[in-house]
mmCIF file of C-alpha atoms and ligand atoms in Angstrom:
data_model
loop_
_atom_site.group_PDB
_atom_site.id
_atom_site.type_symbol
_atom_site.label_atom_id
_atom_site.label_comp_id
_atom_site.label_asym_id
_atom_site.label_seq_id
_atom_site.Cartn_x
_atom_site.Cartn_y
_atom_site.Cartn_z
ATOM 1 C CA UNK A 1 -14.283 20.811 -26.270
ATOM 2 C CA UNK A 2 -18.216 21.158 -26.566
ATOM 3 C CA UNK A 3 -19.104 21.363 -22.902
ATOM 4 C CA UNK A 4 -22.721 19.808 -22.713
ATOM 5 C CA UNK A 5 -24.350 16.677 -23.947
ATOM 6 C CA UNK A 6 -21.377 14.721 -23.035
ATOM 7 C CA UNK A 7 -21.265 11.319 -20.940
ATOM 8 C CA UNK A 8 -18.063 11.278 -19.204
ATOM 9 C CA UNK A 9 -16.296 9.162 -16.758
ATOM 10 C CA UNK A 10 -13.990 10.746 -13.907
ATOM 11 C CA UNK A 11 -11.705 8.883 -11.865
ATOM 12 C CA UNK A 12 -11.345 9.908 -8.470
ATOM 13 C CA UNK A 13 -14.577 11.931 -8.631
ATOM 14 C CA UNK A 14 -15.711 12.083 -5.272
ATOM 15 C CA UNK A 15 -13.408 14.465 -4.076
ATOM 16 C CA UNK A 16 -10.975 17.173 -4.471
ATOM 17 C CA UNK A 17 -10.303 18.265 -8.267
ATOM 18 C CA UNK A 18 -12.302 15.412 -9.459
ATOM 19 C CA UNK A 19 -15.859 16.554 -7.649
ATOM 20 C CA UNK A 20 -15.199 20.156 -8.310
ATOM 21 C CA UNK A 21 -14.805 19.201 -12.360
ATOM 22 C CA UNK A 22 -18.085 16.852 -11.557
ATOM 23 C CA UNK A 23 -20.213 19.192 -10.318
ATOM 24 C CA UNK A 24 -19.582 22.193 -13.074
ATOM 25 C CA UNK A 25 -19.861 19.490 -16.078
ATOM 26 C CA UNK A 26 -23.456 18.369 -14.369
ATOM 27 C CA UNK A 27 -24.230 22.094 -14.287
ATOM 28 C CA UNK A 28 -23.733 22.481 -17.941
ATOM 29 C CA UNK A 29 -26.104 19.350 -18.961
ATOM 30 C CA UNK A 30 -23.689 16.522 -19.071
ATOM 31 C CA UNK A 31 -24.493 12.850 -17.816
ATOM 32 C CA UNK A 32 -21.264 12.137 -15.460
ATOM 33 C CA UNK A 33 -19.857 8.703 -13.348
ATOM 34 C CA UNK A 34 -17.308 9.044 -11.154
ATOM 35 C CA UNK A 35 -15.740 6.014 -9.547
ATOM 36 C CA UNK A 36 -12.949 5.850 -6.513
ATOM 37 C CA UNK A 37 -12.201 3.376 -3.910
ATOM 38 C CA UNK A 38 -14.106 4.637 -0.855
ATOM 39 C CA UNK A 39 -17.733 3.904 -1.141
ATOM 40 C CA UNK A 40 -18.327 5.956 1.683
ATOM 41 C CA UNK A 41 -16.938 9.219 -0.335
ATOM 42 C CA UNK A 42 -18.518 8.079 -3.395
ATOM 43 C CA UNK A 43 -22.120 8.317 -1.207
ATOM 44 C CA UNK A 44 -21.415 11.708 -0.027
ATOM 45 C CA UNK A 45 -20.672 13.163 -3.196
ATOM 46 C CA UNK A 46 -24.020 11.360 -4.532
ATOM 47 C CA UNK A 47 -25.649 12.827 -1.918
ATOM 48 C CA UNK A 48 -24.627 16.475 -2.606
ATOM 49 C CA UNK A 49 -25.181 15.576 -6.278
ATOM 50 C CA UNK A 50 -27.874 13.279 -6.315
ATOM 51 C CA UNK A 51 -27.753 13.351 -10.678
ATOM 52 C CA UNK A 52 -24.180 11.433 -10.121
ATOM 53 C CA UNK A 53 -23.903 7.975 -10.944
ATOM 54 C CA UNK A 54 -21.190 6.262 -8.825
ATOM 55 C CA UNK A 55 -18.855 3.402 -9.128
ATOM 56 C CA UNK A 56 -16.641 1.645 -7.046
ATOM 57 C CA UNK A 57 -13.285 1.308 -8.210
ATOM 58 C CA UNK A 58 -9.358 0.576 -7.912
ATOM 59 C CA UNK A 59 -7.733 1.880 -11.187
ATOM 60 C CA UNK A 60 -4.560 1.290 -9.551
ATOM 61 C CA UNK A 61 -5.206 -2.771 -10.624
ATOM 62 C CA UNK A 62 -5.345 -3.629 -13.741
ATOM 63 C CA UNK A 63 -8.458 -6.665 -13.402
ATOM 64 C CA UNK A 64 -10.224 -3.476 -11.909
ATOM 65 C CA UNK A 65 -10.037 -1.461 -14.469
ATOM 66 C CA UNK A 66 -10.945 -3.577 -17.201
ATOM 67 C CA UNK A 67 -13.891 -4.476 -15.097
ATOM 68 C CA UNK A 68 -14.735 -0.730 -15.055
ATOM 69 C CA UNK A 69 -14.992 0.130 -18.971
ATOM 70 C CA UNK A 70 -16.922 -3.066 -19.301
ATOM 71 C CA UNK A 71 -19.688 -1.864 -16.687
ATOM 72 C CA UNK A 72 -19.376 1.662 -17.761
ATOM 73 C CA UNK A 73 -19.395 0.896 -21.465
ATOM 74 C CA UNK A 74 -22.586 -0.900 -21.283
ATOM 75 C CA UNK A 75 -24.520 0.441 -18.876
ATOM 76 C CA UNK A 76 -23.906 4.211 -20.262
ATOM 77 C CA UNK A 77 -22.864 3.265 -24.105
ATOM 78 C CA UNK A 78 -22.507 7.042 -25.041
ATOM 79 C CA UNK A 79 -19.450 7.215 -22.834
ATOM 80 C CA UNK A 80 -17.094 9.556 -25.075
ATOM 81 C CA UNK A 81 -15.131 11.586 -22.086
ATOM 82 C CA UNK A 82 -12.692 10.518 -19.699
ATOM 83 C CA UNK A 83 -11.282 12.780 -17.225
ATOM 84 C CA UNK A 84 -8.206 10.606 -15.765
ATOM 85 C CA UNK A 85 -7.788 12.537 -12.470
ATOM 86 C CA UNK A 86 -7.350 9.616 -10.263
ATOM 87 C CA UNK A 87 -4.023 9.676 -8.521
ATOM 88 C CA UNK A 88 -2.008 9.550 -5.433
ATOM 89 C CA UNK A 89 1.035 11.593 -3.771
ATOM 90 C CA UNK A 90 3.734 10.313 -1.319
ATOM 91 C CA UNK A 91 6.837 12.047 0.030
ATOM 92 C CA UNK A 92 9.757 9.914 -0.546
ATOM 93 C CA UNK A 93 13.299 10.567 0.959
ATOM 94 C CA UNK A 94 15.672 8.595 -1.344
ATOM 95 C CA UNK A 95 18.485 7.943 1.295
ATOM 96 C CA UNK A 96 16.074 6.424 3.463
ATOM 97 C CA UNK A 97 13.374 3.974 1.059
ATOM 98 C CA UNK A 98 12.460 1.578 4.798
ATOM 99 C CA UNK A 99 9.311 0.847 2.966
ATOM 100 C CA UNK A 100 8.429 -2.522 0.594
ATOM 101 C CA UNK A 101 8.741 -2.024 -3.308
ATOM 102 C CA UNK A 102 4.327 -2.031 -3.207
ATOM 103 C CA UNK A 103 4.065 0.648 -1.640
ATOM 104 C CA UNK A 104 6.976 3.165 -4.030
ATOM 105 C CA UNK A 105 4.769 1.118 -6.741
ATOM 106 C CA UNK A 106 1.470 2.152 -6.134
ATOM 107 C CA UNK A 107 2.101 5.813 -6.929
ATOM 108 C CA UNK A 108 3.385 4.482 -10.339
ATOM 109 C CA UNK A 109 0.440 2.409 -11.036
ATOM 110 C CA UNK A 110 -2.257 4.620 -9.712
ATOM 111 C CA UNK A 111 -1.103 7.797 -11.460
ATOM 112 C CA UNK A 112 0.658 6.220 -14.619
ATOM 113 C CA UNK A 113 -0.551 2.583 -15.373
ATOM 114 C CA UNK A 114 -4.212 3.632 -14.614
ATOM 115 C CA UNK A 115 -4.591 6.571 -17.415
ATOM 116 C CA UNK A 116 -2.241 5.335 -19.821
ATOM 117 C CA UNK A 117 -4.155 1.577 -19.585
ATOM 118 C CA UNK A 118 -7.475 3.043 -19.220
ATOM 119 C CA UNK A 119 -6.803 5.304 -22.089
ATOM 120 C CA UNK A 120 -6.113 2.293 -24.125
ATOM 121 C CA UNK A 121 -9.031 0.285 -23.649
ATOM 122 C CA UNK A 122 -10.905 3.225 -24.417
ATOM 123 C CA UNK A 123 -10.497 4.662 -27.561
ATOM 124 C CA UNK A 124 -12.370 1.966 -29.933
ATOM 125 C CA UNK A 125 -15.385 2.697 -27.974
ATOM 126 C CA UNK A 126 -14.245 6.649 -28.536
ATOM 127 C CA UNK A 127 -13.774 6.443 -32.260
ATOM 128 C CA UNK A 128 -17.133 5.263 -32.674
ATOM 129 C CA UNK A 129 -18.597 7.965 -30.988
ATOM 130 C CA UNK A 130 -20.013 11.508 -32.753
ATOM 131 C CA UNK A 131 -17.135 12.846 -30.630
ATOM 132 C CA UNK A 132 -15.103 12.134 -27.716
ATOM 133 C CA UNK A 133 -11.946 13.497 -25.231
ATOM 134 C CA UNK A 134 -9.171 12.167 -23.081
ATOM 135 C CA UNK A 135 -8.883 14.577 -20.504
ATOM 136 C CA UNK A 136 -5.894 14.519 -18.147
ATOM 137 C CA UNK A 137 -4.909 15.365 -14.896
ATOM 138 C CA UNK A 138 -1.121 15.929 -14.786
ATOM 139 C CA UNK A 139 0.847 18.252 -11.981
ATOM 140 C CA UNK A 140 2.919 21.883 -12.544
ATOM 141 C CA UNK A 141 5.437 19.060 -10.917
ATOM 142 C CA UNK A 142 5.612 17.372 -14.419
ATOM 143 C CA UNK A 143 7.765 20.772 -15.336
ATOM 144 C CA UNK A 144 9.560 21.381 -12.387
ATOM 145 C CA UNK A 145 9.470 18.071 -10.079
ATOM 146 C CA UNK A 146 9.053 18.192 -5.917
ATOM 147 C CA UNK A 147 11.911 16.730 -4.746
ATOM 148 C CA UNK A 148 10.271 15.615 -1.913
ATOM 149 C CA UNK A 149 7.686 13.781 -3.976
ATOM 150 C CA UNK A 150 10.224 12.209 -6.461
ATOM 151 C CA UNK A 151 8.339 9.439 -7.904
ATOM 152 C CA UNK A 152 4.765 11.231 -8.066
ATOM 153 C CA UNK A 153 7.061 14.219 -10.114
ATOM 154 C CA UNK A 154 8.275 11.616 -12.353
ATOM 155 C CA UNK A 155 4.483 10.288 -13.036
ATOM 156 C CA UNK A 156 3.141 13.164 -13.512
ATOM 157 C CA UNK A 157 6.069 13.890 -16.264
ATOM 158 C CA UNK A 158 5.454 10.674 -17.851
ATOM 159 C CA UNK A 159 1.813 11.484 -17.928
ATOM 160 C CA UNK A 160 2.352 14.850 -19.814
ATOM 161 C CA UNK A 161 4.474 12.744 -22.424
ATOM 162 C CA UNK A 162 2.056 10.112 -22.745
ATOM 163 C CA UNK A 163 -0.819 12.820 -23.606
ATOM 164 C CA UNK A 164 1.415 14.817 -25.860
ATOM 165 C CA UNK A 165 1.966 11.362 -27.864
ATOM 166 C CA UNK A 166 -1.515 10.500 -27.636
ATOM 167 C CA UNK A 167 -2.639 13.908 -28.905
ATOM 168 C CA UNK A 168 -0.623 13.586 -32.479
ATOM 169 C CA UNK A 169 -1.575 9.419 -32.845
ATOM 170 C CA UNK A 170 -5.581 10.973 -32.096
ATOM 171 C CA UNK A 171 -4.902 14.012 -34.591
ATOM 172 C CA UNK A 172 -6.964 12.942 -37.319
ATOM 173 C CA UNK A 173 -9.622 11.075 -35.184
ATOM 174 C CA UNK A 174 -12.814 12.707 -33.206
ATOM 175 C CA UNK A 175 -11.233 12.332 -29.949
ATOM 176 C CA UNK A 176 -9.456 15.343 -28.384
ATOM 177 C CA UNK A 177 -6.855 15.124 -26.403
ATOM 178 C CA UNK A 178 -6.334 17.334 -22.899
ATOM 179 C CA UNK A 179 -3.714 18.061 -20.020
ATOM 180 C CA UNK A 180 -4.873 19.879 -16.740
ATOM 181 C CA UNK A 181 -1.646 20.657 -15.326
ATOM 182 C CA UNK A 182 -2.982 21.600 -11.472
ATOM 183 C CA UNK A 183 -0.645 23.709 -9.563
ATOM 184 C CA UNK A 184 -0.673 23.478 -5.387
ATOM 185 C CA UNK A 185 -4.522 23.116 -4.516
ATOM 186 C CA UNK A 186 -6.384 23.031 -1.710
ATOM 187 C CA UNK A 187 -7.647 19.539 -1.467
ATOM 188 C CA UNK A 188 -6.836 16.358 0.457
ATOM 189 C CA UNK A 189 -3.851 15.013 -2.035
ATOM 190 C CA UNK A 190 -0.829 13.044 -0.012
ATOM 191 C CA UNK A 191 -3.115 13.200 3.451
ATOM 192 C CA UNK A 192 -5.272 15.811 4.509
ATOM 193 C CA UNK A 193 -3.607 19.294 5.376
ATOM 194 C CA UNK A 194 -1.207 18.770 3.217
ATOM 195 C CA UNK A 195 -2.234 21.508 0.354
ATOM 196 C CA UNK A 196 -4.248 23.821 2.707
ATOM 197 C CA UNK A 197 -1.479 26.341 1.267
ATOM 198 C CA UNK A 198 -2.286 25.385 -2.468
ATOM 199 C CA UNK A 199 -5.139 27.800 -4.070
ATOM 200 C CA UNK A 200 -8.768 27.438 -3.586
ATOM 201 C CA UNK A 201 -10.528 24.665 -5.021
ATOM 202 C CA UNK A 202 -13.555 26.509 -6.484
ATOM 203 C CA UNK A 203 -11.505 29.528 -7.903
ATOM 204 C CA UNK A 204 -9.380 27.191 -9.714
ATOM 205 C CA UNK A 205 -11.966 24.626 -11.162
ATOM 206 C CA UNK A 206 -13.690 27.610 -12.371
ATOM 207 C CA UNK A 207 -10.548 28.937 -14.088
ATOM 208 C CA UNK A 208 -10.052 25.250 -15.447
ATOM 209 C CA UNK A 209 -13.849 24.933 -16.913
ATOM 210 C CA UNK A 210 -13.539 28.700 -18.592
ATOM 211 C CA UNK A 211 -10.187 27.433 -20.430
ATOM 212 C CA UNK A 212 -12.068 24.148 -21.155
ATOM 213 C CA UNK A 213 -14.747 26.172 -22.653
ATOM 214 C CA UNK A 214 -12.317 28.664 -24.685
ATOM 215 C CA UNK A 215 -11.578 25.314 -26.602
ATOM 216 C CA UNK A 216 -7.890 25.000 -24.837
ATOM 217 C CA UNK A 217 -5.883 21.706 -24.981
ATOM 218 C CA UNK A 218 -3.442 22.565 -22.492
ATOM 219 C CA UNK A 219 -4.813 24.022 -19.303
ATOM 220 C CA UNK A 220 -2.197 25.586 -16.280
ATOM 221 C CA UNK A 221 -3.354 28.008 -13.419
ATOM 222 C CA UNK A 222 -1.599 30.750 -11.902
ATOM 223 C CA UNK A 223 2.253 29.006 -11.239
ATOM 224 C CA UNK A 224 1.818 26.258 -13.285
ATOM 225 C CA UNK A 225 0.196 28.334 -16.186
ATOM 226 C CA UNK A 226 3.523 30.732 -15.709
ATOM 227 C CA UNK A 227 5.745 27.655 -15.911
ATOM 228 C CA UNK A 228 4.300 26.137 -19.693
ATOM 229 C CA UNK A 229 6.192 29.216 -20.898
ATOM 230 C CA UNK A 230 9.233 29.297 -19.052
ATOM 231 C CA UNK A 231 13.118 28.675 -19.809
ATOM 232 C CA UNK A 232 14.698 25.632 -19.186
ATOM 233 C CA UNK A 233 16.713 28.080 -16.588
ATOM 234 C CA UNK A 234 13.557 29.234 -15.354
ATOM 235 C CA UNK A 235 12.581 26.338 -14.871
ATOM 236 C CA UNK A 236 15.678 24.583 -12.602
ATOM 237 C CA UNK A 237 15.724 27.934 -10.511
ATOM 238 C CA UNK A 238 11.900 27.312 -9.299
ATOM 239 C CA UNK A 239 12.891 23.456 -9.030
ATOM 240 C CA UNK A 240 15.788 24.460 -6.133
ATOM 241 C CA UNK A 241 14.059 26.808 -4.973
ATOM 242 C CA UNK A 242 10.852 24.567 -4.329
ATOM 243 C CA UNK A 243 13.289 22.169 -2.707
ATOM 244 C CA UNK A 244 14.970 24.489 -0.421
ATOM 245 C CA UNK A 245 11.649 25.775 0.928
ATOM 246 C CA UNK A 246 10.737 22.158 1.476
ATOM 247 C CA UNK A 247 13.371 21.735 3.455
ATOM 248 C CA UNK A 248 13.559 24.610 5.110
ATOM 249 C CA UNK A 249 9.563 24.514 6.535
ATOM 250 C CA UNK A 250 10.067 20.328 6.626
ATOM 251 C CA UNK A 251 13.737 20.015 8.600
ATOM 252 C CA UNK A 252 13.136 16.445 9.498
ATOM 253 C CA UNK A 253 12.427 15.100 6.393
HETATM 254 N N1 LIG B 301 -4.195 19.169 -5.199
HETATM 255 C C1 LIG B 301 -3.076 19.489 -5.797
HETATM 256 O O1 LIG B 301 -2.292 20.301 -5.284
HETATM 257 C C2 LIG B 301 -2.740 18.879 -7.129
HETATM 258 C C3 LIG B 301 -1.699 19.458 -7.871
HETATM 259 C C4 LIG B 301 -1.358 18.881 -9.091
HETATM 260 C C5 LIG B 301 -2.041 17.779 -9.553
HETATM 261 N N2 LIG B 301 -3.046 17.228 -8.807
HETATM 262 C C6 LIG B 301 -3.705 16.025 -9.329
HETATM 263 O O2 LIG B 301 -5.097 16.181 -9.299
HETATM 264 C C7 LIG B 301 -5.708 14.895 -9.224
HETATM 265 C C8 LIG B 301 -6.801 14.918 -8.169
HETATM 266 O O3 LIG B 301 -6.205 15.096 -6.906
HETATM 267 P P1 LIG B 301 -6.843 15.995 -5.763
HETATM 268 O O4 LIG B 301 -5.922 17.088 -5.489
HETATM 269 O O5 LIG B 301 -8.243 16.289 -6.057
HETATM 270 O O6 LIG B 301 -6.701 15.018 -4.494
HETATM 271 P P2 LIG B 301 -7.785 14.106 -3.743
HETATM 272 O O7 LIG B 301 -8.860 14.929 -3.160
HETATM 273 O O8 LIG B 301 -6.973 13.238 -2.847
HETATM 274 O O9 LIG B 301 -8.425 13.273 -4.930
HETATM 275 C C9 LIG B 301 -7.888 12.116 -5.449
HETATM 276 C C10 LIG B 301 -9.046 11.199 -5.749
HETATM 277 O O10 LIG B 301 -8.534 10.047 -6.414
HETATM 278 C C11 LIG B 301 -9.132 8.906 -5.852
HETATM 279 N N3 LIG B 301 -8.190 7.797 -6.025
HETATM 280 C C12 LIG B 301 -6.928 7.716 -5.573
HETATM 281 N N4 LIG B 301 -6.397 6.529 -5.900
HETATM 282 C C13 LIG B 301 -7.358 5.859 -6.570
HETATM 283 C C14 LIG B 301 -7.427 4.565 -7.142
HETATM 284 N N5 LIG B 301 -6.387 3.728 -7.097
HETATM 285 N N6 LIG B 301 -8.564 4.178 -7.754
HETATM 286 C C15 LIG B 301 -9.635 5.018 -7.807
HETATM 287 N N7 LIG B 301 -9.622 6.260 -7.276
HETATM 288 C C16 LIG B 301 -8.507 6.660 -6.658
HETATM 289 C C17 LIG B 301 -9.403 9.261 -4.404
HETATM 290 O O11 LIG B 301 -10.499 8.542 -3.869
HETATM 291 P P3 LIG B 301 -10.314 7.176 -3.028
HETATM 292 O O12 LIG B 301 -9.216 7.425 -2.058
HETATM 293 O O13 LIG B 301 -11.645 6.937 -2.396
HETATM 294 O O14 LIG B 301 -9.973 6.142 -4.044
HETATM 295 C C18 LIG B 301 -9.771 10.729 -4.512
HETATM 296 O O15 LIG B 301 -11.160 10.893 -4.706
HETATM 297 C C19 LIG B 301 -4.584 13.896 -8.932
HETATM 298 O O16 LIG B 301 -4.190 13.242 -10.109
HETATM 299 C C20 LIG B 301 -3.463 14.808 -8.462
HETATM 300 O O17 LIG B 301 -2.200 14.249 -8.692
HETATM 301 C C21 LIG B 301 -3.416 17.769 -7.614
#
């Protein structure tokens, strides 16, 4: 994608991946919102990167998120990238579901209903534009799913099918269509200290920005880069293995 000029919108900007991607497309001369629910986060990031315009915001509801491309659409009517990083993790042990259907829901409307609906609402403001991208934030889980995280796995697959669909309908339009498939990183996803093992923040949105750059449409790093090309064999062999480890550093899960 060009990498400058660009107004772009990014969901769950004011932390984690979402900041990280923030600050390097500032750096390069883009105009950039981010919006998330905690106006306290969204202040802090402002405050690191004054430039930032911030925005309040539950994609997770569906009222919400209309609201949002109405404010952003008018207030910033060159908007022609989204970044839909958003999302939410929770560890969910099948045999033992104690918890009300809301709460299993959530992860499926944060991290699927969100982008996909979003996405939607959208592209005829895109297709007007000079040009314009969908980026999206998917998982290395959408290839080989964490057991332990069974219904964030399965959103993060459906978002990878979604994007792959949405890239051939978009084919002969001006809007480019991207997957970031993260692999473990170093941020505050599912709770913080969850992915202090995952890799560091900076080294990876730097790898993610250089691929962006090269022009590439579908962006891994380190594992999950390895896992795009791997067997389907490959592929259940690191999804046991995963699981065993998960079980064997989590025994009361
Ligand atoms: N870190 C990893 O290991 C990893 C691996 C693969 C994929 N990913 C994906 O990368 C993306 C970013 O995650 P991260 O690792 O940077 O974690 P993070 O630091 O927890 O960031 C998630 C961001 O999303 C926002 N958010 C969550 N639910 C929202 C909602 N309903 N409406 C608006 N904003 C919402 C959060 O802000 P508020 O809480 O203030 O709303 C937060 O700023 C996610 O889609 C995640 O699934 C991460």
């Amino acid at each position: 994608m060009k990498m400058s000029g660009n107004t772009l919108l990014i969901t769950g900007g004011a932390s984690g991946i979402g900041l990280a991607l923030a600050e390097r497309f500032l750096n390069e001369g883009n105009e950039v919102i981010i919006c998330g629910r905690r106006e306290s986060k969204l202040q802090e990031a402002k405050e690191r990167f004054p430039s930032l315009h911030t925005k309040v915001c539950d994609v997770s509801m569906e009222e919400s998120r209309v609201e949002l491309v109405k404010w952003v659409t008018e207030r910033f009517p060159k908007l022609n990238v989204i970044v839909n990083n958003a999302g939410i993790q929770q560890r969910v042990n099948l045999l033992h579901m104690h918890e009300e259907w809301q709460y299993y829901e959530k992860e499926l409307m944060s991290n699927v209903s969100a982008p996909i609906h979003l996405t939607s609402l959208l592209i005829p403001h895109f297709v007007q534009q000079e040009r314009a991208a969908v980026i999206n934030v998917t998982s290395g889980l959408s290839l080989t799913p964490g057991a332990w995280v069974p219904i964030y796995s399965a959103t993060k697959a459906a978002l990878r099918s979604f994007t792959i669909s949405l890239r051939h309908q978009l084919e002969e339009t001006n809007t480019e269509v991207i997957e970031i498939l993260p692999p473990a990183v170093n941020t505050d996803l599912g709770g913080p200290g969850l992915h202090t093992f995952g890799a560091p923040l900076d080294d990876f949105a730097d790898s993610i920005f250089e691929e962006l750059k090269k022009g590439k449409i579908e962006i891994g790093y380190g594992d999950s880069a390895k896992r795009l090309q791997a067997s389907k064999e490959e592929i259940e062999k690191a999804t046991a293995q995963a699981w065993n480890g998960f079980l064997k550093n989590n025994p009361e899960f």
